[in-house]
Structures are given as structure tokens and as C-alpha cells.
PDB file of C-alpha atoms in Angstrom:
ATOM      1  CA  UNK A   1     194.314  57.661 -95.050  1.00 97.00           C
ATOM      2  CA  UNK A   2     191.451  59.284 -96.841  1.00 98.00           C
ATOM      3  CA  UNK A   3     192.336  61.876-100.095  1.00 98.00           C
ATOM      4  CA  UNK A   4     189.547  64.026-101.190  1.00 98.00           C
ATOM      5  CA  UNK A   5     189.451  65.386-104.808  1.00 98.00           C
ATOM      6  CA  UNK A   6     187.354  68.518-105.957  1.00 98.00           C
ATOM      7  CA  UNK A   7     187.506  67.896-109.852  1.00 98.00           C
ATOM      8  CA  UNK A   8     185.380  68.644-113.009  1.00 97.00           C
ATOM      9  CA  UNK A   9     186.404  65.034-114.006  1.00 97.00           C
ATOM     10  CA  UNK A  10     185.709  62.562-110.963  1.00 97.00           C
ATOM     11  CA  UNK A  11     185.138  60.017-112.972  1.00 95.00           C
ATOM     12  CA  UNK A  12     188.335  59.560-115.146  1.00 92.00           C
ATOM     13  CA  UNK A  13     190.190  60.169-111.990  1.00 96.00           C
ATOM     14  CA  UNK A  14     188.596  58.367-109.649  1.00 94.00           C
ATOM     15  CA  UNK A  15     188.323  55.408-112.092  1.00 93.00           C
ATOM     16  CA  UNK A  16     192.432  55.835-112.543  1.00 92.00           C
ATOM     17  CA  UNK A  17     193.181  55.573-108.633  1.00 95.00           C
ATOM     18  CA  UNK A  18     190.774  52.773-108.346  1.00 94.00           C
ATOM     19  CA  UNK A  19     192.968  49.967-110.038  1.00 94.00           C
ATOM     20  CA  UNK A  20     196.254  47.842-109.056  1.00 94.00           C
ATOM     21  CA  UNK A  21     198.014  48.594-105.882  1.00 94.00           C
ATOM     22  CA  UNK A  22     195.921  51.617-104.893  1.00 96.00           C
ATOM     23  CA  UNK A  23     192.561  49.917-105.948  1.00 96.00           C
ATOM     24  CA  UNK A  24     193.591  46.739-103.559  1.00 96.00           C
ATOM     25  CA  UNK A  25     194.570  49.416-100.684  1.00 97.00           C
ATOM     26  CA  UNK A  26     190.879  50.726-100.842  1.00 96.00           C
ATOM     27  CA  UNK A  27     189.139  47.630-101.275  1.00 96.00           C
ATOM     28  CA  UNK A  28     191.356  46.058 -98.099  1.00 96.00           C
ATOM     29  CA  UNK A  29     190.426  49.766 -95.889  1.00 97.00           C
ATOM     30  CA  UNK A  30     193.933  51.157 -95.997  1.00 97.00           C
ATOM     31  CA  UNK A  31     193.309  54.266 -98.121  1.00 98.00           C
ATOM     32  CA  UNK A  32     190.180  55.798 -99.395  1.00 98.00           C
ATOM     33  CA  UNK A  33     189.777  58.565-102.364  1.00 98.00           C
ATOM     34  CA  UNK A  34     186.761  60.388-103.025  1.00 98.00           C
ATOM     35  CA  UNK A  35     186.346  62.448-106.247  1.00 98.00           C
ATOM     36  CA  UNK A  36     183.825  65.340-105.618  1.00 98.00           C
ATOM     37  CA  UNK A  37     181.998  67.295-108.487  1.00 98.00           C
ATOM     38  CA  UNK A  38     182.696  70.803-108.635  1.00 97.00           C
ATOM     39  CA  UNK A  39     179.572  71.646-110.873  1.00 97.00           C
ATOM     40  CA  UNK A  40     177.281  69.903-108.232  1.00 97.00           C
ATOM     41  CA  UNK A  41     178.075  72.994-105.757  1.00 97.00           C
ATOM     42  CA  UNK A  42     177.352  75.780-108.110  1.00 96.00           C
ATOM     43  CA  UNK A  43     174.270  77.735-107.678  1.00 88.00           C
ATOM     44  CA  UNK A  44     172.804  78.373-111.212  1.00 89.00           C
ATOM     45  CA  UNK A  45     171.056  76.210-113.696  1.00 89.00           C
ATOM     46  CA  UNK A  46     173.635  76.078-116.040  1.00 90.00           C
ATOM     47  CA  UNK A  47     175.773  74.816-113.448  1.00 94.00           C
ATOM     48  CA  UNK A  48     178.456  77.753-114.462  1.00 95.00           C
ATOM     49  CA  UNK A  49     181.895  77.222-112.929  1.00 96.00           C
ATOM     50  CA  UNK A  50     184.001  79.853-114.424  1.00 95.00           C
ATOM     51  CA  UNK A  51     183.680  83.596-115.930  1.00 95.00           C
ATOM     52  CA  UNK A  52     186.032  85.855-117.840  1.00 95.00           C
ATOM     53  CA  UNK A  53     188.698  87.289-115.482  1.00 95.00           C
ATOM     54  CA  UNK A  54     188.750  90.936-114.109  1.00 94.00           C
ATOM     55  CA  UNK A  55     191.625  93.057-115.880  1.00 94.00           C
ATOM     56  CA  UNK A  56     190.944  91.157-119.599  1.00 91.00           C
ATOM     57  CA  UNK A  57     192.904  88.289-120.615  1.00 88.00           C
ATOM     58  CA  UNK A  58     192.365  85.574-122.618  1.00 88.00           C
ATOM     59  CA  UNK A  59     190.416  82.413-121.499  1.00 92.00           C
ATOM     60  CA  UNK A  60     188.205  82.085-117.681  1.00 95.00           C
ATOM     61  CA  UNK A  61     188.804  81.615-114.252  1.00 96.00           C
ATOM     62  CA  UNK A  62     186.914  79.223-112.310  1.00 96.00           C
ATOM     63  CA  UNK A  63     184.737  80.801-109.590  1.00 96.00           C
ATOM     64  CA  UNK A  64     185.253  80.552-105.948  1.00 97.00           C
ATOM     65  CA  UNK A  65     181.850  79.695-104.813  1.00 97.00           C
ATOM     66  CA  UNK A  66     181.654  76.223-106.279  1.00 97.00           C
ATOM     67  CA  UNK A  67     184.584  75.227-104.917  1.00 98.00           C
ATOM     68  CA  UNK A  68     184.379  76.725-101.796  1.00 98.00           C
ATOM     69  CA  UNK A  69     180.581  75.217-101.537  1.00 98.00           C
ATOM     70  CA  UNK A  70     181.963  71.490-102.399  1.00 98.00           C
ATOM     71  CA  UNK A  71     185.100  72.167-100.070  1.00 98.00           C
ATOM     72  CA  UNK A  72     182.887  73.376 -97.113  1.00 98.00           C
ATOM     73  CA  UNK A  73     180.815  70.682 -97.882  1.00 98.00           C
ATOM     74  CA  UNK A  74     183.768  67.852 -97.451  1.00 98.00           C
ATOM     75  CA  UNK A  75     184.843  69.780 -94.099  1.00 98.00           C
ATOM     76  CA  UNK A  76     181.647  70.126 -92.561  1.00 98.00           C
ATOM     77  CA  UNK A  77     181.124  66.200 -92.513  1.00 97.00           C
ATOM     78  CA  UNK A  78     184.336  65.514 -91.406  1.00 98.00           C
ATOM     79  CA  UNK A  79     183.531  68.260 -88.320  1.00 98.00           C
ATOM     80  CA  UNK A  80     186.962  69.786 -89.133  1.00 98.00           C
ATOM     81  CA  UNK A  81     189.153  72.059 -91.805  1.00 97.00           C
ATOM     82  CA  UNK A  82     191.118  69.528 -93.464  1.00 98.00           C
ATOM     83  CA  UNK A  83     194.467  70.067 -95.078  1.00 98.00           C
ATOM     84  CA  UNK A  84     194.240  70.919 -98.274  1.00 98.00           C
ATOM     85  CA  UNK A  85     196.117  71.410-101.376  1.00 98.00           C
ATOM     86  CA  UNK A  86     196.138  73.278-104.590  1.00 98.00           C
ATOM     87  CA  UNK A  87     197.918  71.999-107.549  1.00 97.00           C
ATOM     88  CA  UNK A  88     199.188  74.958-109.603  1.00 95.00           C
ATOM     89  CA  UNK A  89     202.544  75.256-111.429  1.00 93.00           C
ATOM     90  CA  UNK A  90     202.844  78.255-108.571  1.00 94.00           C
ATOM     91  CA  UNK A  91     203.550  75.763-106.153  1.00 95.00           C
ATOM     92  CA  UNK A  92     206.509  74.331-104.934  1.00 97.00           C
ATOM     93  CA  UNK A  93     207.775  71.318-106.553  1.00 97.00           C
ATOM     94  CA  UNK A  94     206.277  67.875-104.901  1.00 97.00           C
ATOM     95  CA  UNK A  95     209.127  65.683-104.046  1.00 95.00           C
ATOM     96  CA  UNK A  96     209.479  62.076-102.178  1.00 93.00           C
ATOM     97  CA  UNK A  97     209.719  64.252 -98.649  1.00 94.00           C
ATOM     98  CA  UNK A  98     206.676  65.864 -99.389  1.00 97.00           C
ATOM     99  CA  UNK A  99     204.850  62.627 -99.928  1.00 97.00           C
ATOM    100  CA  UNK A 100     206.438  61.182 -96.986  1.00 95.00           C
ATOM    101  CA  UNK A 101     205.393  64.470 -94.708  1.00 97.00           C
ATOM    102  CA  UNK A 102     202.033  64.230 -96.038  1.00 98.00           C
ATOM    103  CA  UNK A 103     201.416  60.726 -95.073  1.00 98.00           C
ATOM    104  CA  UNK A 104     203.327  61.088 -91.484  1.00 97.00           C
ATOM    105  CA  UNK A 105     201.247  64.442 -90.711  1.00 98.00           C
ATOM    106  CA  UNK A 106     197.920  63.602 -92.349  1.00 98.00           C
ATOM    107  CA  UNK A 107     195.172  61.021 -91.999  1.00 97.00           C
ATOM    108  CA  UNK A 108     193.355  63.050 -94.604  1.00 98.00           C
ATOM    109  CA  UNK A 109     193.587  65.710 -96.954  1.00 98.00           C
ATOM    110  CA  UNK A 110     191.606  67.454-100.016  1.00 98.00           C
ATOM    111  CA  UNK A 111     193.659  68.321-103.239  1.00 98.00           C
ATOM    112  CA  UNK A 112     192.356  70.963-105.331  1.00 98.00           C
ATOM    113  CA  UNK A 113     192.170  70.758-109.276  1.00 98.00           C
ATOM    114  CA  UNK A 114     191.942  73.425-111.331  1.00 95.00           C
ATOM    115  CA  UNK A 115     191.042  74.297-115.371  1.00 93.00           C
ATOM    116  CA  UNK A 116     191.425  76.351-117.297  1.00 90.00           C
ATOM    117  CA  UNK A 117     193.589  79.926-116.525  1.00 90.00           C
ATOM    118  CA  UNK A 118     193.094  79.103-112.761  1.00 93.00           C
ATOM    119  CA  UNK A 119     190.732  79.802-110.098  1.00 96.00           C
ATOM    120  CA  UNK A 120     190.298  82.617-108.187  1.00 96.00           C
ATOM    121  CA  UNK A 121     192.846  83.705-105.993  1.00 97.00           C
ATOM    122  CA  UNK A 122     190.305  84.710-103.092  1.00 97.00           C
ATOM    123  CA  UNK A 123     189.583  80.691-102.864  1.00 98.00           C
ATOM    124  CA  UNK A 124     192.976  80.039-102.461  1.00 98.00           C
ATOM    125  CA  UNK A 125     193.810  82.929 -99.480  1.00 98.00           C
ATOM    126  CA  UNK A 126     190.953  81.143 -97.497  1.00 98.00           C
ATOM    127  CA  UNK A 127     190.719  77.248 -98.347  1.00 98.00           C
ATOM    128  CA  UNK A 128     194.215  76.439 -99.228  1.00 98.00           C
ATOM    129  CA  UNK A 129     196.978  75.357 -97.025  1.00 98.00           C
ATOM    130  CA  UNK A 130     199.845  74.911 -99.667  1.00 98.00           C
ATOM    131  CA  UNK A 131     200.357  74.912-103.473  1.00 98.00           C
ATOM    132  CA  UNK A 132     202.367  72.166-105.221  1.00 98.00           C
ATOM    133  CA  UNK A 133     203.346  71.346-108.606  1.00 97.00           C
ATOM    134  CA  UNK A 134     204.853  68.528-110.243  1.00 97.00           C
ATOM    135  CA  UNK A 135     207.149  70.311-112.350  1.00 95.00           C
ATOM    136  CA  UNK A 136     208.159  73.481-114.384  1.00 94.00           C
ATOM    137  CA  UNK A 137     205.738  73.156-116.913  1.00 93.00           C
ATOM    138  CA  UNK A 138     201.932  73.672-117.823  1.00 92.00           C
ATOM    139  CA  UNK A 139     198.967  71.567-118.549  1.00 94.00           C
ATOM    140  CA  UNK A 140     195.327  71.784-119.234  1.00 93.00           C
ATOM    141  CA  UNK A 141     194.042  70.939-115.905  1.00 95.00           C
ATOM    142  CA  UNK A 142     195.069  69.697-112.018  1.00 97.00           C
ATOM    143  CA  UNK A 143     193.713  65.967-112.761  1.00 97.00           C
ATOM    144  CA  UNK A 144     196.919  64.799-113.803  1.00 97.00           C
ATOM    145  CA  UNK A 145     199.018  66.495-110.325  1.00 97.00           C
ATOM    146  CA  UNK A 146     196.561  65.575-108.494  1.00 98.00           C
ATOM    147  CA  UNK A 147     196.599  61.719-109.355  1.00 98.00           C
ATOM    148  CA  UNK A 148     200.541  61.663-108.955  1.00 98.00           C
ATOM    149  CA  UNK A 149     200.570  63.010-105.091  1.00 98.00           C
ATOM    150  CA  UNK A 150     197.848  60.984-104.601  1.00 98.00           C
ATOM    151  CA  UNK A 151     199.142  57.814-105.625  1.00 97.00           C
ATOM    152  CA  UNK A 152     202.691  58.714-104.302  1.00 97.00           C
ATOM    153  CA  UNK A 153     201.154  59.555-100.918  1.00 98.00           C
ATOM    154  CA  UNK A 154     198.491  56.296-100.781  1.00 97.00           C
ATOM    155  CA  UNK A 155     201.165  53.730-101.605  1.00 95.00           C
ATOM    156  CA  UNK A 156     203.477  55.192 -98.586  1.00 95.00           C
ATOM    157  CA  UNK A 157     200.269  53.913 -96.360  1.00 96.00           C
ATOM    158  CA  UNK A 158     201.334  50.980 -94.166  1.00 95.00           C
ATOM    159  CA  UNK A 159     199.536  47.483 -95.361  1.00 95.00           C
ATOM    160  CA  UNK A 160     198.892  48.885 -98.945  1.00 95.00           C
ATOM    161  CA  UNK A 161     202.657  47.627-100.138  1.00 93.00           C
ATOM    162  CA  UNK A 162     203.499  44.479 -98.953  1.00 80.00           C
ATOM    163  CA  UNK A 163     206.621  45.445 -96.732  1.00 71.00           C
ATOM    164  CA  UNK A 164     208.856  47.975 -96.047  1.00 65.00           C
ATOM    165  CA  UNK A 165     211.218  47.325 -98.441  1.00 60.00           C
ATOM    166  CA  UNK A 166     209.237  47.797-101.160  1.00 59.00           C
ATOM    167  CA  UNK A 167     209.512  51.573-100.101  1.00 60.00           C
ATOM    168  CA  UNK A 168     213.493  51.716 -99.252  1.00 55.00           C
ATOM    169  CA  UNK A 169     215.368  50.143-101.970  1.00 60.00           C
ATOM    170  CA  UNK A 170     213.540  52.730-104.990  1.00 63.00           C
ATOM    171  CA  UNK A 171     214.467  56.100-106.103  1.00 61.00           C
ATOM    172  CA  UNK A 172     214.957  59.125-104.523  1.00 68.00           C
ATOM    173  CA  UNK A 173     214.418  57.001-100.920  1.00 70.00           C
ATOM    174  CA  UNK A 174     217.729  58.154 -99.429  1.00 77.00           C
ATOM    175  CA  UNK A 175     218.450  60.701-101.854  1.00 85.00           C
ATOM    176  CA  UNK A 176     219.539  57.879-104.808  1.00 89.00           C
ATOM    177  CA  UNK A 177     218.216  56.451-107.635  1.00 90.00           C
ATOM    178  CA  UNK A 178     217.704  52.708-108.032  1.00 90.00           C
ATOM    179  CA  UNK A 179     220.209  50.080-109.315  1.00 93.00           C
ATOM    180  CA  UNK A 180     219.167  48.358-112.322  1.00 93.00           C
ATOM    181  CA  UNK A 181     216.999  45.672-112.279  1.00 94.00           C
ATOM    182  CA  UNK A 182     216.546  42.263-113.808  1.00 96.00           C
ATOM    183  CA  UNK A 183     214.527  39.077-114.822  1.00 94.00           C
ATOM    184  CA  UNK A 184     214.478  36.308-116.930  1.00 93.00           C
ATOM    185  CA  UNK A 185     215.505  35.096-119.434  1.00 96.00           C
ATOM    186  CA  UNK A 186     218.805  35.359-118.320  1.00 95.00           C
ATOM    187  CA  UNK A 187     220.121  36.354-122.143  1.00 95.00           C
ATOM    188  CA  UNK A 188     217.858  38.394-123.888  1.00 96.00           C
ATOM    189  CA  UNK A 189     219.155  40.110-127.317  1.00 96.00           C
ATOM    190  CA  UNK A 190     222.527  38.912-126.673  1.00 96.00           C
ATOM    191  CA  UNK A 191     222.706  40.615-123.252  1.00 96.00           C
ATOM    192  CA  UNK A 192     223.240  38.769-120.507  1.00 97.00           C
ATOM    193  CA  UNK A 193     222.375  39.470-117.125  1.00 96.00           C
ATOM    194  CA  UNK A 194     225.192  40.994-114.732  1.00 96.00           C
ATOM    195  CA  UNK A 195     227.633  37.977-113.294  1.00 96.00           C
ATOM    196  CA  UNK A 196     226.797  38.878-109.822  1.00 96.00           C
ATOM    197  CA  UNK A 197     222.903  38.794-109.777  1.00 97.00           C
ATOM    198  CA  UNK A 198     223.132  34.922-110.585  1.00 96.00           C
ATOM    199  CA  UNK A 199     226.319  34.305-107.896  1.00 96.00           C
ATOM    200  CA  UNK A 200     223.736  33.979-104.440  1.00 95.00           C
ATOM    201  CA  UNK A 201     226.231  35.911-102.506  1.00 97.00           C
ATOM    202  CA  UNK A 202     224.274  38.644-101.195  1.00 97.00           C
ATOM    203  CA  UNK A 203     226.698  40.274 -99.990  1.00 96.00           C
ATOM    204  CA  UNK A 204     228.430  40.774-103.077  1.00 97.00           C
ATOM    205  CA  UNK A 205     224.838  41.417-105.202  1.00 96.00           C
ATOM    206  CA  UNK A 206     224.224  44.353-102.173  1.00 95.00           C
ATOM    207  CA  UNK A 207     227.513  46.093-102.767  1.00 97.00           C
ATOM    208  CA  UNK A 208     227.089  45.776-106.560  1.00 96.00           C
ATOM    209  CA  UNK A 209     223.787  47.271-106.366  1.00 94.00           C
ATOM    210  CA  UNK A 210     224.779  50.544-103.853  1.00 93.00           C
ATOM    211  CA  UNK A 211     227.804  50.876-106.341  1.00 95.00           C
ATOM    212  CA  UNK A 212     225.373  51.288-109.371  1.00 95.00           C
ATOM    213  CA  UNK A 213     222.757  53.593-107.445  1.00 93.00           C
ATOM    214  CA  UNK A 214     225.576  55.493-107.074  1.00 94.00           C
ATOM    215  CA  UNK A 215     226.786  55.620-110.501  1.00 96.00           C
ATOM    216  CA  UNK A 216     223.325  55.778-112.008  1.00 95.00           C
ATOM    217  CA  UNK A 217     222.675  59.251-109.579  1.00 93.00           C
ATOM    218  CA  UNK A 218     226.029  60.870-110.666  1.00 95.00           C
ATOM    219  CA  UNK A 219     225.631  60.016-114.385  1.00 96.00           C
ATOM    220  CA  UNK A 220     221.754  60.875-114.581  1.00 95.00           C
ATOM    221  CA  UNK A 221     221.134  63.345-111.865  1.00 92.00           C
ATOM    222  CA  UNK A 222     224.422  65.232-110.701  1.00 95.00           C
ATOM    223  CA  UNK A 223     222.027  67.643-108.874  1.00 91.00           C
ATOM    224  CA  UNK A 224     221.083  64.769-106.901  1.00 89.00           C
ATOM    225  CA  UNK A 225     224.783  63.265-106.514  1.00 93.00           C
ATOM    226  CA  UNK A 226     226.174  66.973-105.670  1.00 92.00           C
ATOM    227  CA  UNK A 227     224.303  66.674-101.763  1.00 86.00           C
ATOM    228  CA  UNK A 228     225.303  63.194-100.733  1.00 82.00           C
TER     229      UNK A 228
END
């Protein structure tokens, strides 16, 4: 799996998806990002990447040709249009499935950051295959987004968890949250770790943990708990 990311700040992102679990996935060959430049495509001196917006408005837009120069750029050495995403909070909101879709259906993609008030729309009717968002809600720049599907997609690669189950028993897997979890010491604060966790029988433990996912979801998310 290989993500490409056109940013203004490849650095602070790249340097972000580079540590733990992803960083060990990438130095092992299972995943690779790249964080591309945006400024080192444009074609002035001042290495401009945005201009005041037709119609008025307050702040800029960033400019198409930059970003279509440094997305050509990525698809012309792969000798192929890749996939790619925008993250905008016009897109749909990313969910577990769409992390699990883009793994299963992708062995690479390009996600899309933008600044600012946006980028121009003309970029996005000819580059971009879909638009996703991480929630209802603003914020100064794609980075953030971008980081989250990335490292939701990358650690959905197999070989960079250790198994499987690592993947099925969390959140929002099969359409639960998780049970809660626990470690030592077994009294901490005068709490005292759930009877059934320290009794070995599994059996028991695995019905006392599908009995709290199930509590948990209809307590914390009922919009969740309303489709089971």
C-alpha cells in the first residue's frame, strides 16, 4: 500500500506517520507514504500557491496549477491516474467501511490537502475521485484529515498489525464499540478490576465482554445501537 500526500506541510506530516505502528509498517515494506510539496510545482518565483477568489470574499483560494503540476507529476511515474482524494468538510463523512474499501480496492492512492478557503473547484472536477471529511466541523487545513484516513487505512494493511484480531475485537468493527479494557494493578483507586477478567473462563470473560459492547453502543451511541 503506498499513500501519496500533496501538502504545504510534508514535513510535520510526514514526520507524524513515520513513528509507532505505521513507522514499523514502512520500515518492514508493508505501507509507504510520501508527502509531496505543493509549492515545488508552482511556476513563479515566489512560489505563489493561492490568489483572492473570483466573486470577493474574504481570505484565498489555492490555485489549480500547483496542484495539478505535483498531482500529474505523482501519476505520471506511477504510468497511471491514481485514486485520489480530497479532504474537504464537503465530503462525505470517512467511516471504518470507507477505510476498509479503500484498503480492499486500492494498492495506492493520493489524498489531497487543502488551506486556506479551499482550492479551486476546476482541480477538483478533473483530479479528484471523491471528497471526504472527518466530521461536521472546520479546520485550518487538510493535514489533520488527511493523517487520520491515512493511518486508519495503513494499519488495515496485512503484516503491519500483528494479527487479525487486533482489527476485529475494536470499535465500530461490526458496527459496536469495544468492551472495556483492563491491566494491572488489579485495584487501582479503590477500583477493582471486573470478577470475571481474573476467573480464566473464557467463555464466561467472551460473553461478559459482547454484553458490555453492547451496553457501551446503546448508552454512548444509540445511532449506532438503533441498526443492529
Amino acid at each position: 500500500m503506498r499513500i501519496d500526500i500533496l501538502t504545504l506541510f510534508p514535513d510535520v506530516v510526514g514526520d507524524m506517520l513515520c513513528e509507532s505502528i505505521l513507522g514499523r509498517g514502512q520500515e518492514r515494506g508493508f505501507i509507504r507514504i510520501e508527502c509531496h510539496q505543493i509549492r515545488d510545482y508552482t511556476t513563479n518565483k515566489q512560489k505563489q500557491v493561492d490568489d483572492y477568489p473570483y466573486g470577493g470574499g474574504r481570505g484565498c483560494v489555492m490555485l489549480a496549477e500547483p496542484l495539478y503540476n505535483c498531482w500529474k507529476a505523482i501519476c505520471d511515474e506511477a504510468g497511471r491516474k491514481i485514486h485520489t482524494i480530497f479532504v474537504s468538510p464537503c465530503g462525505s463523512v470517512f467511516k471504518q467501511k470507507d477505510a476498509c474499501r479503500l484498503q480492499a480496492e486500492h494498492d495506492r492512492f493520493i489524498i489531497v490537502c487543502g488551506r486556506y478557503e479551499g482550492i479551486d473547484e476546476r482541480f477538483i472536477e478533473m483530479c479528484v475521485d471523491e471528497e471526504l471529511s472527518i466530521g461536521d466541523y472546520v479546520l485550518t487545513g487538510g493535514e489533520i484529515p488527511a493523517m487520520v484516513i491515512a493511518d486508519a487505512v495503513c494499519r488495515l494493511v496485512p503484516g503491519v498489525l500483528p494479527d487479525e484480531e487486533c482489527l476485529t475485537n475494536e470499535s465500530h468493527w461490526d458496527g459496536l464499540l469495544e468492551y472495556p479494557q483492563y491491566t494491572r494493578p488489579e485495584v487501582w483507586q479503590g477500583k477493582k478490576v471486573p470478577e470475571v477478567l481474573l476467573s480464566g473462563h473464557h467463555e464466561n470473560i467472551n460473553k461478559w465482554r459482547s454484553e458490555q459492547s453492547i451496553e457501551r453502543t446503546r448508552i454512548r451511541r444509540p445511532d449506532m445501537f438503533e441498526k443492529l
